[in-house]
Amino acid sequence: MQPFLNALAERTLILDGAMGTLLQERGLKPGQSPEELNLTMPEVVASVHREYVAAGADIIVTNSFGGSRCKLEHFGLEDKLVAINAKAVAIAREVAGNKAYVAASIGPTGQFVEPVGELTFDQMVAVFAEQAQALADAGADLFSLETFLDIKECKAALMACKQVAPQLPVIAMLTFEDNGRSVLGTSPEAAAITLTAAGADLVGTNCGLGVDGMYDLLRAMRRVTHLPLICQANAGLPQLVDGKTVFPASPAEMTAYHDRLLELGVRVIGGCCGTTPAHIKAMRTALDGRQRAWLADQSGMPLLLSSRSGWAAVGRGNPTALIGERINPTGKKLYTQELLEGKTAYIRREAMEQAQAGAHLLDVNVGAPGIDEPAALERAVFCVTTAVSQPLVLDSSSPKALEAGLKAADGKVLINSVNGERKSLRRILPLAKKYGAAVLGLTLDETGIPDTAEGRLAIARRIRNAARRIGIPDRDIIIDCLTLTVSAEQKRAMETLRAIRLVKQKLGLTTVLGVSNISFGLPQRPLISATFFAMAMEAGLDAAIINPKDKAMMDAWRSAQVLLNRDPQASGYIAAYAGQQADAVVSAATDQPLAVRDLLARAIINGDREGVVPLIEQALAEGLSPMQISNEGLLPGLEEVGRRFEKNIVFLPQVMQSAETMQAGFGRLKQELSGQQAQSLGRILMATVEGDIHDIGKNIVCTLLENHGFEVFDIGKNVSAATIIKKAQELQVDAVGLSALMTTTMAEMEVVLKKLKAAGIRTFTMVGGAVVSQEYADRIGADLYAKDAMEAVAKIKKLLKH
């Protein structure tokens, strides 16, 4: 067979369908590891592969989705990791022959990477590298990273695959919910930018949605990636019919979007949950007469950066990007002191204020004397990424610090900076390549900053050529032509502007400046800085490192975007200034200090774990009781977080940060109760049903219920109905919450509810999980269904009349 990527350029390939549901029909027992069947029932696994090949699949996916050490440990199979994964490839290879490619399936571990979870980035890479090595050694043709919920975990898996087998192509897919984002808030654009930069060969989505929902996700991805796309849809959303999980989409319905998918550059089409050989055969037939060659178009792609939940485009006609400069210890005693003490209050506050002021990117610098810079930069990145959605600029000359920051970051960041010195190029560029980062190049070298624009152009060309040699594309390079203070070097200001024009004309590269340096040492600095900023934008400046809270700079930026035709219909300008006089009057009339109750609520909303306890101390000193502090300060803040989550303003990482802040506040209040038992809103038993080893969603629900004042008894995952009933009786709970993530285990919820009723246990019941729906909850007689943790809290409070 021809190389996989060559085949993709010639034709769209068909990937096979669901594995787990077919294995369940053929002997997989509830609660058993599907991957164990590779060793105990290889012929059953092979029979599934054979049916998909006969149906016309060009790619068959190995039965190794849960083959990582983290997953196999749940079944006591971790010592058989190599054997299980190697056998998965061997079974598929024997069936595929020269008819199909063998894609080695790798799924998520069931754990999150810090700061959302507990595993470090290095630990997660090591977990996936172990599995990837076994799969590659067994002879897989490519890797398929499937059903990832966490973009950072998917990036770790991708890097692990490239580390152990750089010659094998990698498909990287995230799973999205019907709100167009992943569980942790990642948009399809942010996912595509991050995974493209990290070295994926195909990007796309699988599971979670039907083909209609996936089309919209893939269309969003196409805006920001030149890679071929993959669509692996479910056969509709699951329904329960006669006690069995049924996916309603017919084979014909699964092919309805074929023409539109092909136009997007979707080069692999397959099936996920509920799809069968009949669906795959229909997809194969539907491609007849529709095949066409496809070549990626990389022209016109701007510099793209991403965070977990946001993204930004720089250059190529986009508005001049604003990089907030305030997270920098130079001249800031308070920030420097906090860095020495390992605190992050200043960082969080500045990140949020700069984001609110209009920054598109945030520069993060922790380089102060006496600082453990790698640890401090990691801490700062964790802080900023849980506070705002702006992509990051990591500002350091230390390779160790930069690597720590790159591991901590969720998305594609910009490294600030590299320069024309050989030492700098040799130390920094490989980091950018390894972690999928863009680089900011300073036009200076061992001899200093050239006097002329031509000299700076020569250094920019040197940086570009060095980046090209290790595989960093031109679009991921942004050149700083360097701003010198006009009070000392008056003639060189115009050389900087001329250098911007030359870099863009001769090299076609994106440009950036630290604009405020121009006015150093002069009175009324904003006048000089804002004027020079406007001149630089007219010269073609694509990004500027500024203080976005500086009114003069923002006025210049908004005006220039209108005049340069980068603000269509002047909509941004009008939004910023329309009714400004009236707004100023209102602000003057209401600009009063916030009461401590409001400050407490804001601390919860902002996830200010360091600041909440001092505010509680202040509230106690002002005479507020612990219950007043909780009910009038903390809980209203958490309720506001819930409202923002519902509106997709904040996402799960921010919710968890607020929950941790709430826990810190409650910890202090408990000291004031002197052994008194706080009034509980209710006693809740939580469990993941038997056969299901996924507990991330359940754990989040438990945390939020506790923060809202419920007494929660979490009895774990893979819990039998008998255990749930026994514990419900012993603990005399008010409600039982059940979670299931897999279609093969959701039916166990109905079993539990029936046995609770038969045992005479009168308690409210709630169900949730990725595969569960309101319709299913109604059908099995659950009292409530919650689609996410925040909704679970709101509904159980209403159900229990709180």
Short mmCIF file of C-alpha atoms in Angstrom, two decimals, residues 68-382:
data_model
loop_
_atom_site.label_atom_id
_atom_site.label_comp_id
_atom_site.label_asym_id
_atom_site.label_seq_id
_atom_site.Cartn_x
_atom_site.Cartn_y
_atom_site.Cartn_z
CA SER A 68 -2.88 2.97 28.74
CA ARG A 69 -1.52 2.07 32.15
CA CYS A 70 -4.00 4.41 33.85
CA LYS A 71 -6.96 2.58 32.30
CA LEU A 72 -5.63 -0.97 32.59
CA GLU A 73 -4.91 -0.51 36.31
CA HIS A 74 -8.65 -0.42 36.95
CA PHE A 75 -8.84 -4.03 35.80
CA GLY A 76 -5.55 -5.24 37.26
CA LEU A 77 -4.12 -5.59 33.75
CA GLU A 78 -1.29 -3.05 33.87
CA ASP A 79 1.37 -5.80 33.78
CA LYS A 80 -0.06 -6.96 30.44
CA LEU A 81 0.10 -3.52 28.80
CA VAL A 82 2.64 -4.43 26.13
CA ALA A 83 0.98 -7.76 25.36
CA ILE A 84 -2.50 -6.22 25.08
CA ASN A 85 -1.43 -3.40 22.78
CA ALA A 86 0.86 -5.55 20.66
CA LYS A 87 -1.88 -8.12 20.20
CA ALA A 88 -4.36 -5.39 19.25
CA VAL A 89 -2.10 -4.41 16.34
CA ALA A 90 -1.36 -8.03 15.39
CA ILE A 91 -5.06 -8.91 15.17
CA ALA A 92 -5.83 -5.85 13.03
CA ARG A 93 -2.75 -6.34 10.85
CA GLU A 94 -3.66 -9.92 10.00
CA VAL A 95 -7.17 -8.89 8.97
CA ALA A 96 -6.11 -5.73 7.12
CA GLY A 97 -3.47 -7.38 4.95
CA ASN A 98 -2.88 -4.99 2.07
CA LYS A 99 -6.51 -3.87 1.99
CA ALA A 100 -6.55 -1.38 4.87
CA TYR A 101 -4.33 0.74 7.07
CA VAL A 102 -4.03 -0.12 10.77
CA ALA A 103 -4.61 2.86 13.05
CA ALA A 104 -3.47 2.37 16.65
CA SER A 105 -6.21 3.69 18.92
CA ILE A 106 -5.23 5.71 21.99
CA GLY A 107 -7.90 7.14 24.26
CA PRO A 108 -7.81 9.43 27.29
CA THR A 109 -6.59 8.24 30.69
CA GLY A 110 -9.66 9.38 32.63
CA GLN A 111 -7.53 11.94 34.47
CA PHE A 112 -6.81 15.61 33.84
CA VAL A 113 -3.44 17.35 33.63
CA GLU A 114 -2.63 19.95 36.28
CA PRO A 115 -3.79 22.53 37.20
CA VAL A 116 -7.25 21.04 36.47
CA GLY A 117 -6.10 17.56 37.53
CA GLU A 118 -3.23 16.06 39.46
CA LEU A 119 -0.96 14.53 36.81
CA THR A 120 1.94 16.66 35.60
CA PHE A 121 2.42 17.16 31.89
CA ASP A 122 5.57 15.01 31.95
CA GLN A 123 3.72 12.20 33.74
CA MET A 124 0.95 12.30 31.14
CA VAL A 125 3.46 12.20 28.27
CA ALA A 126 5.16 9.19 29.89
CA VAL A 127 1.85 7.32 30.23
CA PHE A 128 1.07 7.74 26.55
CA ALA A 129 4.65 7.10 25.42
CA GLU A 130 4.56 3.67 27.05
CA GLN A 131 1.42 2.68 25.15
CA ALA A 132 2.52 4.33 21.90
CA GLN A 133 5.83 2.49 21.97
CA ALA A 134 4.08 -0.88 22.27
CA LEU A 135 1.72 -0.03 19.41
CA ALA A 136 4.48 1.28 17.15
CA ASP A 137 6.76 -1.69 17.83
CA ALA A 138 3.91 -4.02 16.84
CA GLY A 139 3.71 -2.43 13.39
CA ALA A 140 0.85 0.09 13.36
CA ASP A 141 0.62 2.34 10.29
CA LEU A 142 -0.53 5.41 12.20
CA PHE A 143 -1.91 6.60 15.54
CA SER A 144 -5.51 7.66 16.20
CA LEU A 145 -6.01 9.82 19.30
CA GLU A 146 -9.72 9.57 20.03
CA THR A 147 -12.40 11.05 22.29
CA PHE A 148 -10.16 13.43 24.23
CA LEU A 149 -11.91 15.90 26.53
CA ASP A 150 -8.82 17.84 27.66
CA ILE A 151 -6.76 19.64 25.01
CA LYS A 152 -3.64 19.45 27.19
CA GLU A 153 -4.00 15.69 27.61
CA CYS A 154 -4.46 15.32 23.84
CA LYS A 155 -1.37 17.43 23.26
CA ALA A 156 0.58 15.21 25.68
CA ALA A 157 -0.54 12.11 23.78
CA LEU A 158 0.40 13.70 20.47
CA MET A 159 3.86 14.65 21.72
CA ALA A 160 4.34 11.13 23.10
CA CYS A 161 3.52 9.59 19.72
CA LYS A 162 5.90 11.92 17.90
CA GLN A 163 8.57 11.20 20.50
CA VAL A 164 8.54 7.40 20.18
CA ALA A 165 7.61 7.03 16.50
CA PRO A 166 8.15 10.29 14.58
CA GLN A 167 7.73 8.45 11.28
CA LEU A 168 4.08 7.53 11.95
CA PRO A 169 1.25 9.93 11.08
CA VAL A 170 -1.01 11.00 13.96
CA ILE A 171 -4.74 11.73 13.87
CA ALA A 172 -5.76 13.94 16.82
CA MET A 173 -9.42 14.37 17.77
CA LEU A 174 -11.28 16.17 20.53
CA THR A 175 -14.85 15.46 21.57
CA PHE A 176 -17.22 18.42 21.77
CA GLU A 177 -20.58 18.96 23.40
CA ASP A 178 -23.65 20.46 21.73
CA ASN A 179 -22.58 23.95 22.88
CA GLY A 180 -19.65 23.73 20.48
CA ARG A 181 -16.99 23.31 23.16
CA SER A 182 -15.27 20.47 24.94
CA VAL A 183 -16.03 19.64 28.57
CA LEU A 184 -13.20 21.94 29.66
CA GLY A 185 -14.29 24.78 27.40
CA THR A 186 -12.03 24.35 24.37
CA SER A 187 -13.42 25.68 21.11
CA PRO A 188 -12.84 23.85 17.82
CA GLU A 189 -10.60 26.72 16.65
CA ALA A 190 -8.43 26.58 19.78
CA ALA A 191 -8.19 22.79 19.47
CA ALA A 192 -7.19 22.90 15.81
CA ILE A 193 -4.57 25.61 16.38
CA THR A 194 -3.01 23.78 19.32
CA LEU A 195 -2.94 20.34 17.71
CA THR A 196 -1.71 21.64 14.35
CA ALA A 197 1.18 23.40 16.05
CA ALA A 198 2.00 20.32 18.15
CA GLY A 199 2.56 18.24 15.02
CA ALA A 200 -0.69 16.44 14.21
CA ASP A 201 -1.09 15.20 10.65
CA LEU A 202 -4.91 15.26 10.73
CA VAL A 203 -7.22 17.03 13.17
CA GLY A 204 -10.92 16.72 13.78
CA THR A 205 -13.55 15.39 16.10
CA ASN A 206 -15.18 12.13 17.10
CA CYS A 207 -17.98 10.94 19.36
CA GLY A 208 -20.39 13.20 21.24
CA LEU A 209 -22.39 14.42 18.23
CA GLY A 210 -23.98 13.32 15.02
CA VAL A 211 -22.64 14.31 11.61
CA ASP A 212 -24.77 17.48 11.46
CA GLY A 213 -23.21 18.89 14.62
CA MET A 214 -19.74 17.83 13.55
CA TYR A 215 -19.99 19.69 10.25
CA ASP A 216 -20.20 23.01 12.10
CA LEU A 217 -17.20 22.09 14.28
CA LEU A 218 -15.09 21.11 11.29
CA ARG A 219 -16.03 24.27 9.43
CA ALA A 220 -14.71 26.27 12.40
CA MET A 221 -11.50 24.23 12.38
CA ARG A 222 -10.96 24.84 8.67
CA ARG A 223 -10.66 28.58 9.38
CA VAL A 224 -7.47 28.04 11.36
CA THR A 225 -5.71 24.94 10.05
CA HIS A 226 -4.29 23.81 6.73
CA LEU A 227 -4.32 20.14 7.76
CA PRO A 228 -6.67 17.49 6.35
CA LEU A 229 -9.69 16.94 8.62
CA ILE A 230 -11.36 13.84 10.02
CA CYS A 231 -15.04 13.37 10.88
CA GLN A 232 -15.97 10.39 13.05
CA ALA A 233 -19.60 10.95 14.05
CA ASN A 234 -21.98 8.99 16.22
CA ALA A 235 -25.06 7.46 14.64
CA GLY A 236 -27.15 10.18 16.24
CA LEU A 237 -27.75 10.61 19.97
CA PRO A 238 -28.45 7.46 22.00
CA GLN A 239 -31.98 6.42 22.93
CA LEU A 240 -33.22 3.63 25.18
CA VAL A 241 -35.61 1.24 23.41
CA ASP A 242 -36.88 -1.87 25.20
CA GLY A 243 -34.05 -1.65 27.70
CA LYS A 244 -31.36 -1.38 25.02
CA THR A 245 -29.31 1.61 23.91
CA VAL A 246 -30.14 2.48 20.30
CA PHE A 247 -28.50 5.04 18.02
CA PRO A 248 -31.19 6.29 15.64
CA ALA A 249 -29.25 7.59 12.60
CA SER A 250 -29.63 5.34 9.58
CA PRO A 251 -26.77 4.62 7.18
CA ALA A 252 -28.38 7.00 4.69
CA GLU A 253 -28.52 9.81 7.25
CA MET A 254 -24.83 9.32 8.02
CA THR A 255 -23.94 10.17 4.41
CA ALA A 256 -26.11 13.28 4.04
CA TYR A 257 -23.19 15.65 4.65
CA HIS A 258 -20.65 13.93 2.39
CA ASP A 259 -20.46 16.68 -0.25
CA ARG A 260 -20.11 19.43 2.31
CA LEU A 261 -17.47 17.47 4.23
CA LEU A 262 -15.42 16.91 1.10
CA GLU A 263 -15.55 20.62 0.27
CA LEU A 264 -14.07 21.37 3.71
CA GLY A 265 -11.12 19.10 3.08
CA VAL A 266 -12.33 16.23 5.25
CA ARG A 267 -10.07 13.39 4.11
CA VAL A 268 -11.13 10.69 6.57
CA ILE A 269 -14.78 9.87 7.27
CA GLY A 270 -15.68 7.21 9.82
CA GLY A 271 -18.12 6.26 12.52
CA CYS A 272 -18.13 6.30 16.28
CA CYS A 273 -20.74 5.13 18.80
CA GLY A 274 -23.67 3.26 17.27
CA THR A 275 -22.18 2.87 13.80
CA THR A 276 -22.06 -0.60 12.31
CA PRO A 277 -20.62 -2.25 9.19
CA ALA A 278 -23.87 -1.25 7.46
CA HIS A 279 -23.12 2.43 8.15
CA ILE A 280 -19.55 2.04 6.89
CA LYS A 281 -20.74 0.32 3.72
CA ALA A 282 -23.13 3.20 3.06
CA MET A 283 -20.33 5.71 3.54
CA ARG A 284 -18.11 3.75 1.16
CA THR A 285 -20.85 3.64 -1.50
CA ALA A 286 -21.60 7.35 -1.05
CA LEU A 287 -18.02 8.26 -1.94
CA ASP A 288 -18.30 6.64 -5.37
CA GLY A 289 -18.05 9.35 -7.99
CA ARG A 290 -17.28 12.02 -5.41
CA GLN A 291 -13.56 11.47 -4.96
CA ARG A 292 -11.21 14.32 -5.67
CA ALA A 293 -7.58 15.17 -5.03
CA TRP A 294 -6.85 17.68 -2.30
CA LEU A 295 -3.86 19.87 -1.52
CA ALA A 296 -3.53 22.00 1.60
CA ASP A 297 -3.59 25.74 1.00
CA GLN A 298 -1.31 27.45 3.51
CA SER A 299 -1.23 30.83 1.79
CA GLY A 300 -2.70 33.72 3.70
CA MET A 301 -2.68 31.95 7.07
CA PRO A 302 -1.90 34.44 9.86
CA LEU A 303 0.07 33.79 13.03
CA LEU A 304 -2.38 31.85 15.21
CA LEU A 305 -2.13 31.43 18.98
CA SER A 306 -4.43 29.67 21.42
CA SER A 307 -5.25 29.04 25.05
CA ARG A 308 -7.52 26.35 26.47
CA SER A 309 -10.66 28.30 25.58
CA GLY A 310 -9.58 31.18 23.35
CA TRP A 311 -7.52 32.02 20.28
CA ALA A 312 -6.08 35.00 18.45
CA ALA A 313 -4.98 35.78 14.89
CA VAL A 314 -2.08 38.16 14.29
CA GLY A 315 -1.23 39.78 10.96
CA ARG A 316 -2.59 39.21 7.46
CA GLY A 317 -5.08 42.05 7.70
CA ASN A 318 -6.31 41.32 11.22
CA PRO A 319 -6.57 44.22 13.69
CA THR A 320 -3.26 45.06 15.31
CA ALA A 321 -2.99 42.61 18.21
CA LEU A 322 -2.50 44.05 21.69
CA ILE A 323 -0.11 42.23 24.02
CA GLY A 324 -0.61 43.23 27.65
CA GLU A 325 2.74 44.11 29.24
CA ARG A 326 1.78 44.52 32.90
CA ILE A 327 2.75 41.07 34.22
CA ASN A 328 6.39 42.08 34.48
CA PRO A 329 8.30 42.69 37.75
CA THR A 330 10.43 45.54 36.41
CA GLY A 331 9.76 48.54 38.66
CA LYS A 332 6.96 46.73 40.53
CA LYS A 333 7.90 46.08 44.16
CA LEU A 334 4.57 44.47 45.07
CA TYR A 335 4.77 41.96 42.23
CA THR A 336 8.41 41.17 42.97
CA GLN A 337 7.60 40.53 46.62
CA GLU A 338 4.73 38.22 45.68
CA LEU A 339 7.03 36.29 43.34
CA LEU A 340 9.47 35.78 46.23
CA GLU A 341 6.62 34.52 48.42
CA GLY A 342 5.19 32.21 45.75
CA LYS A 343 1.93 34.16 45.52
CA THR A 344 -0.11 34.95 42.41
CA ALA A 345 -2.66 37.60 43.47
CA TYR A 346 -1.00 40.35 41.41
CA ILE A 347 -0.75 38.08 38.36
CA ARG A 348 -4.43 37.10 38.55
CA ARG A 349 -5.59 40.69 39.02
CA GLU A 350 -3.46 42.09 36.18
CA ALA A 351 -4.44 39.27 33.84
CA MET A 352 -8.14 39.93 34.39
CA GLU A 353 -7.85 43.72 34.22
CA GLN A 354 -5.78 43.66 31.04
CA ALA A 355 -8.16 41.18 29.43
CA GLN A 356 -11.10 43.37 30.34
CA ALA A 357 -9.27 46.42 28.96
CA GLY A 358 -8.92 44.77 25.56
CA ALA A 359 -5.66 42.81 25.47
CA HIS A 360 -5.66 39.99 22.92
CA LEU A 361 -2.54 38.31 24.32
CA LEU A 362 -0.83 38.50 27.72
CA ASP A 363 2.92 38.71 28.21
CA VAL A 364 4.03 36.82 31.34
CA ASN A 365 7.41 37.67 32.86
CA VAL A 366 8.60 36.47 36.29
CA GLY A 367 12.29 37.33 35.94
CA ALA A 368 13.18 38.99 39.23
CA PRO A 369 16.38 38.53 41.30
CA GLY A 370 16.31 35.59 43.70
CA ILE A 371 13.37 33.88 41.97
CA ASP A 372 13.18 30.20 41.06
CA GLU A 373 12.15 31.22 37.56
CA PRO A 374 11.01 27.82 36.20
CA ALA A 375 8.74 27.23 39.22
CA ALA A 376 7.50 30.82 39.18
CA LEU A 377 6.70 30.79 35.46
CA GLU A 378 4.82 27.50 35.79
CA ARG A 379 2.81 28.96 38.69
CA ALA A 380 2.11 32.14 36.74
CA VAL A 381 0.92 30.23 33.67
CA PHE A 382 -1.43 28.09 35.78
#
